[in-house]
Short mmCIF file of C-alpha atoms in Angstrom, two decimals:
data_model
loop_
_atom_site.label_atom_id
_atom_site.label_comp_id
_atom_site.label_asym_id
_atom_site.label_seq_id
_atom_site.Cartn_x
_atom_site.Cartn_y
_atom_site.Cartn_z
CA MET A 3 97.73 93.11 168.16
CA SER A 4 101.50 92.73 168.12
CA GLU A 5 103.68 94.03 165.27
CA ARG A 6 104.44 90.42 164.29
CA SER A 7 100.71 89.59 164.13
CA GLU A 8 100.02 92.76 162.10
CA SER A 9 102.82 91.83 159.69
CA ALA A 10 101.48 88.30 159.26
CA SER A 11 97.98 89.64 158.68
CA TYR A 12 99.25 92.07 156.03
CA GLY A 13 101.16 89.26 154.35
CA ARG A 14 98.05 87.11 154.17
CA GLN A 15 96.10 90.01 152.71
CA GLN A 16 98.75 90.57 150.04
CA ALA A 17 98.80 86.86 149.20
CA ALA A 18 95.02 86.90 148.86
CA VAL A 19 95.19 89.98 146.62
CA SER A 20 97.92 88.38 144.52
CA HIS A 21 95.87 85.19 144.10
CA GLU A 22 92.79 87.21 143.15
CA VAL A 23 94.75 89.29 140.65
CA GLN A 24 96.22 86.20 139.00
CA SER A 25 92.73 84.76 138.68
CA ILE A 26 91.42 87.98 137.13
CA LEU A 27 94.37 88.19 134.72
CA ALA A 28 93.82 84.61 133.61
CA SER A 29 90.16 85.43 132.96
CA ALA A 30 91.15 88.58 131.02
CA GLU A 31 93.57 86.63 128.85
CA ALA A 32 90.91 84.02 128.06
CA LEU A 33 88.49 86.77 127.06
CA ALA A 34 91.16 88.33 124.83
CA VAL A 35 91.76 85.00 123.10
CA ARG A 36 88.02 84.94 122.30
CA ARG A 37 88.34 88.51 120.98
CA GLU A 38 85.88 89.80 123.55
CA TRP A 39 87.70 93.10 123.84
CA ASP A 40 85.27 95.03 126.05
CA ALA A 41 85.01 92.21 128.59
CA ALA A 42 88.78 91.73 128.54
CA ILE A 43 89.31 95.46 129.14
CA ALA A 44 86.92 95.38 132.09
CA ALA A 45 88.78 92.42 133.61
CA TYR A 46 92.21 94.04 133.19
CA GLU A 47 90.89 97.27 134.73
CA LYS A 48 89.60 95.26 137.71
CA ALA A 49 93.07 93.76 138.15
CA LEU A 50 94.66 97.20 137.86
CA ALA A 51 92.41 98.55 140.61
CA LEU A 52 93.86 95.92 142.94
CA THR A 53 97.48 96.54 141.85
CA PRO A 54 97.70 100.16 140.65
CA ASP A 55 100.60 100.96 138.30
CA ASP A 56 101.36 97.31 137.58
CA PRO A 57 103.31 97.58 134.30
CA TYR A 58 102.22 94.19 132.97
CA THR A 59 98.53 95.02 133.32
CA LEU A 60 99.05 98.48 131.83
CA VAL A 61 100.73 96.97 128.77
CA GLN A 62 97.89 94.48 128.33
CA LEU A 63 95.32 97.27 128.54
CA SER A 64 97.26 99.10 125.85
CA TYR A 65 97.02 96.06 123.59
CA MET A 66 93.31 95.62 124.26
CA HIS A 67 92.46 99.23 123.45
CA SER A 68 94.50 99.02 120.24
CA LEU A 69 92.53 95.95 119.20
CA ARG A 70 89.34 97.78 120.17
CA GLY A 71 90.40 100.67 117.91
CA ASN A 72 90.88 103.21 120.74
CA TYR A 73 94.14 104.91 119.85
CA ARG A 74 94.37 107.51 122.61
CA ARG A 75 93.56 105.14 125.46
CA ALA A 76 95.96 102.54 124.06
CA GLU A 77 98.72 105.15 123.90
CA GLY A 78 97.89 106.40 127.39
CA PHE A 79 98.26 102.95 128.94
CA ALA A 80 101.57 102.37 127.14
CA LEU A 81 102.91 105.67 128.45
CA ALA A 82 101.66 104.84 131.95
CA ALA A 83 103.55 101.54 131.78
CA ALA A 84 106.70 103.41 130.76
CA ARG A 85 106.28 105.84 133.66
CA THR A 86 106.38 102.97 136.17
CA GLY A 87 110.11 102.75 135.50
CA THR A 88 109.98 98.99 135.02
CA THR A 89 113.22 97.24 134.15
CA ASP A 90 111.69 93.76 133.95
CA ALA A 91 113.05 92.27 130.73
CA LYS A 92 109.90 90.34 129.87
CA ILE A 93 107.68 93.38 130.33
CA LEU A 94 110.06 95.60 128.35
CA ALA A 95 110.02 93.09 125.50
CA GLU A 96 106.30 93.90 125.15
CA LEU A 97 106.42 97.55 126.15
CA LEU A 98 109.10 98.63 123.67
CA PRO A 99 107.09 97.65 120.56
CA ARG A 100 104.01 99.21 122.16
CA LEU A 101 105.81 102.55 122.45
CA ARG A 102 107.07 102.28 118.89
CA THR A 103 103.50 101.65 117.70
CA PHE A 104 102.69 105.16 118.92
CA ASN A 105 106.02 106.61 117.73
CA ARG A 106 106.86 107.59 121.30
CA ALA A 107 110.57 107.44 120.62
CA PRO A 108 111.85 109.49 123.58
CA GLU A 109 109.97 107.26 126.03
CA LEU A 110 111.16 104.14 124.21
CA LEU A 111 114.77 105.30 124.32
CA ALA A 112 114.42 106.13 128.02
CA CYS A 113 113.17 102.59 128.71
CA ILE A 114 116.18 101.10 126.94
CA GLU A 115 118.58 103.38 128.80
CA ARG A 116 116.94 102.54 132.10
CA ALA A 117 117.36 98.81 131.47
CA GLY A 118 121.05 99.33 132.05
CA PRO A 119 124.23 99.45 129.98
CA PRO A 120 124.28 96.82 127.23
CA ASP A 121 126.72 94.57 129.07
CA ARG A 122 124.18 94.25 131.92
CA MET A 123 121.22 93.35 129.68
CA SER A 124 120.00 89.87 128.78
CA ILE A 125 120.46 88.66 125.21
CA PRO A 126 116.68 88.64 124.47
CA LEU A 127 116.38 92.23 125.69
CA LEU A 128 119.43 93.29 123.67
CA ILE A 129 117.84 91.79 120.56
CA ALA A 130 114.51 93.47 121.35
CA ALA A 131 116.24 96.82 121.82
CA GLY A 132 118.13 96.39 118.56
CA ALA A 133 114.92 95.60 116.69
CA GLN A 134 113.06 98.64 118.01
CA LEU A 135 115.97 101.00 117.37
CA SER A 136 116.16 99.67 113.84
CA TYR A 137 112.42 100.25 113.33
CA LEU A 138 113.00 103.83 114.51
CA ASN A 139 115.55 104.25 111.69
CA LEU A 140 118.42 104.24 114.17
CA PRO A 141 120.54 101.33 112.87
CA GLU A 142 123.74 102.96 114.12
CA ARG A 143 122.42 102.65 117.67
CA ALA A 144 120.79 99.26 117.10
CA ILE A 145 124.08 97.66 116.14
CA GLU A 146 125.62 98.58 119.51
CA TYR A 147 123.11 96.35 121.31
CA LEU A 148 123.43 93.55 118.79
CA ASP A 149 127.22 93.71 119.01
CA GLU A 150 126.91 93.17 122.75
CA ALA A 151 124.53 90.26 122.23
CA ARG A 152 127.04 88.71 119.85
CA ARG A 153 129.86 89.16 122.34
CA ALA A 154 127.77 87.42 125.00
CA ASP A 155 127.08 84.44 122.71
CA PRO A 156 128.88 84.50 119.34
CA ASP A 157 126.92 81.53 117.99
CA TYR A 158 123.32 82.36 118.89
CA PRO A 159 121.49 82.26 115.52
CA THR A 160 118.79 84.78 116.48
CA THR A 161 121.44 87.38 117.31
CA LEU A 162 123.39 86.66 114.15
CA LEU A 163 120.33 87.04 111.93
CA ALA A 164 119.23 90.26 113.64
CA ARG A 165 122.75 91.60 113.26
CA THR A 166 122.79 90.56 109.57
CA GLN A 167 119.72 92.68 108.91
CA VAL A 168 121.08 95.78 110.65
CA LEU A 169 124.53 95.41 109.08
CA THR A 170 122.76 95.32 105.70
CA TYR A 171 121.03 98.61 106.50
CA LEU A 172 124.43 100.06 107.39
CA GLY A 173 126.00 98.88 104.14
CA ARG A 174 128.44 96.55 105.89
CA PHE A 175 127.73 93.66 103.56
CA ASP A 176 130.85 91.54 104.11
CA GLU A 177 130.24 91.44 107.86
CA ALA A 178 126.57 90.70 107.27
CA GLU A 179 127.47 87.74 105.07
CA GLN A 180 129.85 86.37 107.69
CA ASP A 181 127.13 86.53 110.34
CA VAL A 182 124.43 84.94 108.20
CA ASP A 183 126.76 82.15 107.07
CA ARG A 184 127.55 81.42 110.70
CA ALA A 185 123.85 81.42 111.62
CA ILE A 186 123.03 78.98 108.81
CA ARG A 187 125.82 76.64 109.85
CA ARG A 188 124.49 76.66 113.41
CA ALA A 189 120.78 76.42 112.51
CA PRO A 190 120.23 75.40 108.88
CA GLU A 191 116.52 74.96 109.55
CA ILE A 192 115.91 78.73 110.02
CA ALA A 193 114.53 79.91 106.68
CA GLN A 194 115.18 83.61 107.25
CA GLY A 195 118.91 83.10 106.94
CA TYR A 196 118.70 81.97 103.31
CA TRP A 197 116.50 84.93 102.40
CA LEU A 198 118.82 87.44 104.06
CA ARG A 199 121.90 85.89 102.45
CA ALA A 200 120.45 85.79 98.93
CA GLY A 201 120.01 89.57 98.89
CA LEU A 202 123.51 90.50 100.00
CA ARG A 203 125.26 90.06 96.66
CA ARG A 204 124.84 88.85 93.11
CA GLN A 205 125.13 85.08 92.89
CA THR A 206 127.34 83.38 90.29
CA PRO A 207 127.50 79.86 88.80
CA GLU A 208 130.60 79.26 90.88
CA ARG A 209 129.19 80.67 94.10
CA ASN A 210 125.51 80.31 94.94
CA HIS A 211 123.19 78.50 97.33
CA VAL A 212 120.50 77.13 95.03
CA ASP A 213 120.98 73.50 96.04
CA ALA A 214 121.03 74.34 99.75
CA ILE A 215 117.81 76.34 99.46
CA ARG A 216 116.09 73.53 97.59
CA ARG A 217 117.14 71.04 100.26
CA GLU A 218 115.59 73.27 102.89
CA LEU A 219 112.38 73.64 100.90
CA ALA A 220 112.15 69.85 100.89
CA ARG A 221 112.53 69.65 104.68
CA SER A 222 109.36 68.22 106.19
CA GLY A 223 107.16 70.38 108.40
CA ARG A 224 107.93 73.67 106.70
CA SER A 225 105.45 76.46 107.55
CA THR A 226 103.97 78.70 104.88
CA GLU A 227 106.18 81.54 106.19
CA ASP A 228 109.26 79.33 105.76
CA ILE A 229 108.18 78.41 102.23
CA ALA A 230 107.75 82.10 101.38
CA LEU A 231 111.19 83.04 102.70
CA LEU A 232 112.95 80.14 100.99
CA SER A 233 111.09 80.56 97.70
CA PHE A 234 111.88 84.27 97.49
CA ALA A 235 115.52 83.45 98.26
CA LEU A 236 115.51 80.81 95.52
CA HIS A 237 113.95 83.24 93.05
CA LYS A 238 116.62 85.86 93.75
CA GLU A 239 119.49 83.43 93.27
CA LEU A 240 118.04 81.82 90.13
CA ASP A 241 117.36 85.27 88.68
CA ASP A 242 120.99 86.21 89.28
CA LEU A 243 121.96 83.05 87.41
CA GLN A 244 119.58 83.94 84.54
CA ARG A 245 117.63 80.70 85.00
CA TYR A 246 114.40 82.58 84.44
CA ASP A 247 111.87 79.76 84.06
CA GLU A 248 112.94 78.24 87.38
CA ALA A 249 113.13 81.68 88.96
CA TRP A 250 109.52 82.49 87.96
CA HIS A 251 108.18 79.25 89.38
CA ALA A 252 110.05 79.87 92.64
CA LEU A 253 108.62 83.39 92.80
CA MET A 254 105.06 82.15 92.25
CA GLN A 255 105.51 79.51 94.95
CA GLY A 256 106.70 82.20 97.36
CA CYS A 257 103.86 84.56 96.46
CA ARG A 258 101.22 81.87 96.96
CA ALA A 259 102.66 80.96 100.35
CA LYS A 260 102.84 84.59 101.51
CA ARG A 261 99.38 85.48 100.16
CA SER A 262 97.84 82.52 102.00
CA ARG A 263 98.90 84.08 105.32
CA LEU A 264 97.44 87.52 104.66
CA ASN A 265 93.96 88.76 105.41
CA TYR A 266 93.64 91.05 102.39
CA ASP A 267 90.27 91.88 100.88
CA PRO A 268 90.57 93.90 97.64
CA ARG A 269 87.00 95.18 98.14
CA ILE A 270 88.02 96.90 101.38
CA ALA A 271 91.05 98.43 99.68
CA LYS A 272 88.92 99.65 96.77
CA HIS A 273 86.44 101.20 99.20
CA LEU A 274 89.28 103.19 100.79
CA PHE A 275 90.35 104.52 97.38
CA ASP A 276 86.72 105.47 96.69
CA VAL A 277 86.30 107.26 100.03
CA LEU A 278 89.55 109.25 100.06
CA PRO A 279 88.62 111.66 97.21
CA THR A 280 85.45 112.66 99.08
CA PHE A 281 87.39 114.03 102.05
CA GLU A 282 87.14 117.76 102.75
CA GLY A 283 89.59 119.17 105.28
CA SER A 284 88.72 121.41 108.19
CA GLY A 285 90.49 123.45 110.83
CA THR A 286 92.58 126.58 111.01
CA VAL A 287 96.14 125.83 110.03
CA HIS A 288 99.08 128.18 110.24
CA ASP A 289 102.24 128.16 108.18
CA ASP A 290 104.67 129.16 110.92
CA ARG A 291 105.55 125.99 112.70
CA GLY A 292 109.23 125.49 112.10
CA PRO A 293 110.93 122.93 109.90
CA THR A 294 109.64 122.05 106.45
CA PRO A 295 108.77 118.40 105.81
CA ILE A 296 109.52 116.97 102.37
CA PHE A 297 107.26 113.97 101.84
CA ILE A 298 108.54 111.50 99.23
CA VAL A 299 105.61 109.33 98.18
CA GLY A 300 104.60 106.84 95.53
CA MET A 301 104.27 103.12 95.10
CA HIS A 302 106.83 101.03 96.92
CA ARG A 303 109.87 100.28 94.74
CA SER A 304 109.36 103.44 92.67
CA GLY A 305 112.68 105.09 93.54
CA THR A 306 111.80 106.90 96.75
CA THR A 307 114.94 105.65 98.52
CA LEU A 308 117.21 106.88 95.71
CA LEU A 309 115.66 110.35 95.76
CA GLU A 310 115.98 110.60 99.53
CA GLN A 311 119.60 109.43 99.36
CA MET A 312 120.29 112.26 96.93
CA LEU A 313 118.55 114.87 99.08
CA ALA A 314 120.52 113.59 102.08
CA GLY A 315 123.60 115.22 100.54
CA HIS A 316 122.09 118.69 100.94
CA PRO A 317 123.44 120.48 104.03
CA GLN A 318 120.00 121.88 104.93
CA VAL A 319 118.14 118.56 104.76
CA ALA A 320 117.88 115.92 107.48
CA ALA A 321 117.05 112.59 105.80
CA LEU A 322 114.89 110.69 108.29
CA GLY A 323 113.87 107.65 106.25
CA GLU A 324 110.49 105.94 106.41
CA LEU A 325 108.47 107.44 109.25
CA TYR A 326 105.06 106.48 110.54
CA ASP A 327 104.76 109.70 112.52
CA PHE A 328 102.11 111.26 110.31
CA THR A 329 100.06 108.08 110.46
CA SER A 330 100.35 108.20 114.26
CA ALA A 331 99.34 111.86 114.29
CA MET A 332 96.21 111.10 112.26
CA ARG A 333 95.35 108.13 114.45
CA TYR A 334 95.65 110.29 117.53
CA THR A 335 93.63 113.13 116.02
CA THR A 336 90.80 110.81 114.98
CA ASP A 337 91.24 108.44 117.97
CA ARG A 338 91.28 105.53 115.54
CA HIS A 339 93.74 102.64 115.75
CA CYS A 340 93.67 100.76 112.45
CA LYS A 341 95.75 98.32 110.49
CA GLY A 342 97.92 99.79 107.79
CA VAL A 343 98.55 103.45 107.14
CA ILE A 344 94.87 104.36 107.02
CA ASP A 345 91.38 102.90 106.69
CA ALA A 346 87.95 104.15 105.64
CA THR A 347 86.76 104.61 109.22
CA LEU A 348 89.66 106.96 109.92
CA VAL A 349 88.76 108.96 106.81
CA GLU A 350 85.18 109.33 108.05
CA ARG A 351 86.32 110.42 111.50
CA ALA A 352 88.73 112.94 109.99
CA ARG A 353 85.82 114.89 108.49
CA GLY A 354 84.95 116.34 111.87
CA VAL A 355 88.35 117.11 113.37
CA ASP A 356 90.75 120.03 113.30
CA LEU A 357 93.69 118.75 111.23
CA SER A 358 95.98 121.37 112.71
CA ILE A 359 96.18 119.01 115.71
CA ALA A 360 97.69 116.35 113.46
CA GLY A 361 100.13 118.83 111.93
CA GLU A 362 101.34 120.11 115.28
CA ARG A 363 101.63 116.62 116.73
CA TYR A 364 103.59 115.45 113.68
CA ILE A 365 106.14 118.26 113.86
CA ASP A 366 106.50 117.93 117.62
CA GLY A 367 107.02 114.19 117.23
CA VAL A 368 109.97 114.46 114.84
CA ARG A 369 111.82 117.39 116.46
CA TRP A 370 114.10 115.09 118.47
CA ARG A 371 115.54 113.80 115.19
CA LEU A 372 116.20 117.11 113.45
CA GLY A 373 118.95 119.08 115.11
CA GLU A 374 119.19 122.44 113.34
CA ALA A 375 118.06 121.26 109.90
CA PRO A 376 115.35 123.54 108.45
CA PHE A 377 114.13 120.79 106.07
CA PHE A 378 113.65 117.06 106.55
CA THR A 379 112.53 114.13 104.42
CA ASP A 380 109.82 111.65 105.30
CA LYS A 381 110.13 108.83 102.81
CA LEU A 382 107.20 106.56 103.59
CA PRO A 383 105.91 105.70 100.07
CA SER A 384 102.37 104.88 101.19
CA ASN A 385 101.89 108.43 102.46
CA PHE A 386 100.36 108.98 99.03
CA LEU A 387 97.19 107.83 100.80
CA ASN A 388 97.60 110.68 103.30
CA ILE A 389 98.12 113.52 100.81
CA GLY A 390 94.66 114.99 101.44
CA PHE A 391 95.39 115.14 105.17
CA ILE A 392 98.98 116.36 104.72
CA ALA A 393 97.89 119.22 102.47
CA HIS A 394 95.52 120.53 105.14
CA ALA A 395 97.52 119.71 108.26
CA LEU A 396 100.91 120.89 106.99
CA PRO A 397 100.53 123.71 104.46
CA GLN A 398 104.30 124.23 104.47
CA ALA A 399 104.95 120.62 103.42
CA LYS A 400 106.49 119.78 100.06
CA ILE A 401 105.25 116.60 98.38
CA LEU A 402 107.48 114.77 95.89
CA HIS A 403 105.80 111.95 93.99
CA MET A 404 108.09 109.33 92.47
CA VAL A 405 106.79 108.04 89.14
CA ARG A 406 108.17 104.87 87.60
CA ASP A 407 107.05 102.73 84.68
CA PRO A 408 104.01 100.72 85.88
CA VAL A 409 105.36 97.33 84.77
CA GLU A 410 108.75 97.98 86.35
CA THR A 411 107.12 99.15 89.56
CA CYS A 412 104.71 96.25 89.82
CA PHE A 413 107.30 93.61 88.96
CA SER A 414 109.67 95.05 91.54
CA ASN A 415 106.86 94.87 94.12
CA LEU A 416 105.99 91.31 93.12
CA ARG A 417 109.50 90.01 93.71
CA GLU A 418 110.00 91.80 97.05
CA LEU A 419 109.09 89.93 100.22
CA PHE A 420 107.66 92.73 102.33
CA SER A 421 106.30 92.54 105.81
CA ASP A 422 102.52 92.30 106.04
CA ALA A 423 102.20 95.99 105.11
CA ASN A 424 101.71 95.44 101.33
CA PRO A 425 99.35 92.47 101.11
CA TYR A 426 98.27 93.36 97.57
CA SER A 427 101.70 92.63 96.12
CA TYR A 428 101.63 88.81 95.95
CA ASP A 429 99.00 88.29 93.26
CA LEU A 430 99.35 89.67 89.73
CA ARG A 431 95.74 90.80 89.36
CA GLU A 432 95.48 92.24 92.86
CA LEU A 433 98.73 94.11 92.29
CA ALA A 434 97.55 95.47 88.93
CA ASP A 435 94.26 96.59 90.48
CA TYR A 436 96.03 98.32 93.36
CA TYR A 437 98.35 100.16 90.98
CA ARG A 438 95.38 101.33 88.92
CA TRP A 439 93.61 102.63 92.04
CA TYR A 440 96.82 104.37 93.15
CA ALA A 441 97.23 106.04 89.74
CA GLY A 442 93.62 107.27 89.85
CA LEU A 443 94.06 108.66 93.36
CA MET A 444 97.23 110.51 92.40
CA LYS A 445 95.41 112.04 89.42
CA HIS A 446 92.75 113.27 91.87
CA TRP A 447 95.31 114.71 94.30
CA HIS A 448 97.03 116.61 91.46
CA ALA A 449 93.72 118.15 90.41
CA ARG A 450 92.68 118.91 93.97
CA PHE A 451 96.01 120.32 95.18
CA ALA A 452 97.41 121.85 92.02
CA GLY A 453 100.98 123.01 92.52
CA ARG A 454 101.41 121.17 95.83
CA ILE A 455 102.81 117.94 94.34
CA LEU A 456 105.85 117.54 92.08
CA ASP A 457 106.15 114.40 89.97
CA VAL A 458 109.72 113.10 89.73
CA GLU A 459 110.29 110.58 86.95
CA TYR A 460 112.52 107.72 88.09
CA ALA A 461 113.90 107.14 84.59
CA GLN A 462 114.89 110.81 84.24
CA LEU A 463 116.42 110.81 87.71
CA LEU A 464 118.70 108.00 86.50
CA THR A 465 119.64 109.49 83.14
CA ASP A 466 119.82 113.20 84.03
CA PRO A 467 120.03 113.44 87.82
CA GLU A 468 121.28 117.02 87.98
CA SER A 469 118.41 118.56 86.03
CA GLN A 470 115.88 116.56 88.05
CA LEU A 471 117.46 117.57 91.34
CA ARG A 472 117.41 121.20 90.25
CA ARG A 473 113.64 120.85 89.66
CA VAL A 474 113.25 119.22 93.05
CA THR A 475 115.26 121.78 94.99
CA GLU A 476 113.54 124.71 93.30
CA PHE A 477 110.14 123.20 94.16
CA CYS A 478 111.19 122.68 97.77
CA GLY A 479 112.67 126.16 98.21
CA LEU A 480 116.26 124.92 98.40
CA SER A 481 119.35 125.88 96.45
CA PHE A 482 120.94 123.18 94.31
CA ASP A 483 124.02 121.62 95.90
CA PRO A 484 126.39 119.40 93.85
CA ALA A 485 126.96 117.20 96.92
CA MET A 486 123.55 115.65 96.24
CA LEU A 487 125.06 113.88 93.23
CA GLU A 488 127.89 112.30 95.25
CA LEU A 489 126.07 109.16 96.33
CA GLY A 490 129.30 107.30 97.05
CA SER A 491 129.97 109.59 100.03
CA ARG A 492 126.80 108.59 101.92
CA ARG A 493 127.37 106.72 105.18
CA ARG A 494 123.90 106.94 106.69
CA GLY A 495 121.95 103.80 107.42
CA VAL A 496 119.18 102.97 104.96
CA VAL A 497 116.36 101.04 106.64
CA THR A 498 114.35 100.00 103.57
CA ALA A 499 114.02 97.08 101.18
CA SER A 500 116.41 99.00 98.86
CA ALA A 501 119.27 99.00 101.38
CA VAL A 502 121.56 96.95 99.10
CA GLN A 503 120.65 98.46 95.73
CA VAL A 504 120.92 102.09 96.80
CA ARG A 505 124.56 101.58 97.85
CA ASP A 506 125.38 100.89 94.20
CA GLY A 507 124.37 104.42 93.25
CA ILE A 508 122.77 105.09 89.88
CA GLN A 509 122.56 101.92 87.79
CA LEU A 510 121.43 102.12 84.16
CA ARG A 511 120.22 98.84 82.66
CA ASP A 512 120.18 97.80 79.02
CA ARG A 513 116.72 96.32 79.55
CA PRO A 514 114.24 96.31 82.43
CA LYS A 515 114.44 93.53 85.01
CA TRP A 516 110.99 92.28 84.06
CA THR A 517 111.82 91.61 80.38
CA PRO A 518 112.74 87.90 80.79
CA TYR A 519 109.40 87.37 82.57
CA GLU A 520 107.24 89.28 80.10
CA ARG A 521 105.15 86.27 79.00
CA TRP A 522 103.86 85.83 82.57
CA LEU A 523 103.06 89.47 83.28
CA SER A 524 99.98 90.00 81.11
CA PRO A 525 97.70 91.34 83.92
CA ILE A 526 100.25 94.03 84.73
CA ALA A 527 101.01 94.80 81.09
CA LEU A 528 97.28 95.18 80.34
CA MET A 529 96.88 97.56 83.29
CA ALA A 530 99.88 99.61 82.11
CA ARG A 531 98.46 99.89 78.58
CA THR A 532 95.11 100.98 79.98
CA ILE A 533 96.71 103.70 82.09
CA GLY A 534 98.84 104.77 79.13
CA SER A 535 95.83 105.09 76.83
CA MET A 536 93.95 107.11 79.46
CA LYS A 537 96.91 109.50 79.76
CA GLY A 538 96.93 109.85 75.99
CA ARG A 539 93.24 110.77 75.89
CA ASN A 540 93.70 113.29 78.71
CA ALA A 541 96.83 114.88 77.26
#
């Protein structure tokens, strides 16, 4: 057979393989749509056998194993996709969030670097890179990619809104407002713009957007997500204007819209709170593994960001923000991929594992962030669920628990439009129940791990910050440093819902924010009185 004939024959074989692979992939995708995970995995593996190291198929297998609950295999396929060295923009748009899911930051950063300098990247990939860098608490790096996307197309609304969010994290509020205004002029139908803009400053009777938001709420064809964004924006602006009746009704409209999108079952949440106190740790853990983590935990909106911002002024502390690294370490150790920080199945699996694996994996996973700092903060509030695991896996860890008035905490949660991570926060009774379960769990952790957890009262941190910080530093094994009180000198990005408020430093109010809404908050007030009476009986 001639070389030309051999080449033609090879080409036909490749075409046949390609056609077969496309058919198999189509079948796998159909199975995935029907949520037949095992069959979909088998189909994708068949396709991979025909085209080894195909990054698209590897990414899809990672997704399938995540949905199947197999953490280690899902992570392995994501890492294999990264090792292919792909620079395909569409594949990277899926691979980057996959790598972030497993907190594989070095591999994620390598993929972004490999995609080329920013001025050679497509706008969608620049936006994707900016989003993932922001999620990794690297807003200073994220803005570089979004700046390039803006230079490439100064009027593209998606870029402008992404840049608005990151500029807010960086405290560059005037620039953020310019970008969001421009985005709204270009695409007034995009609801996110109004929500981002409402939070950037306090509105006044002379300068607000109430009428514009109401016009957009009246636009036909609005999705429930749009209604949530616009209603929360309207609530914020009306609250600034002290039009409290209207503000409450806007808030309730937003909460109903958001809650309707969420698959939250309070019974499942209650079961988790019931199971966690039964956990008994196992494994041999050593206290000699380098830097000391300082976990700052509590309910969301309890002051965790303020405390971390204060500790960030200490020369021996690296403030790392909200990390999901310990969650990832526990998922790896138990080989359980779940929604949220934790679930009851993970707790059951943790009974039979050596938690030192989780501790070692956690420390190894954050080293790239630390430099020479001997201490670092991990400010994910919902790590209060992980305290039993943290205490066993990281005996050197310090745990600071922010405590704020229950009504203040719950009202602040109610009026914050979170991602899907806090589904309990959009219904007054569900929120009150969750707070009660949280308070009971913290009481258990204090009894179980006496001396391992320090309560830090938010109100006292506001009124007497120095004495509270002296308590905190003594508990953590640090010396007090006056620089912790100089909040105005902070330039670090703050990637949390408190990004705007924390820039204002310590703000003392004459009355709590919830006071004008007191008549509507009876489920929360009743819960707070119940907790207060229980504390009194146990005093």
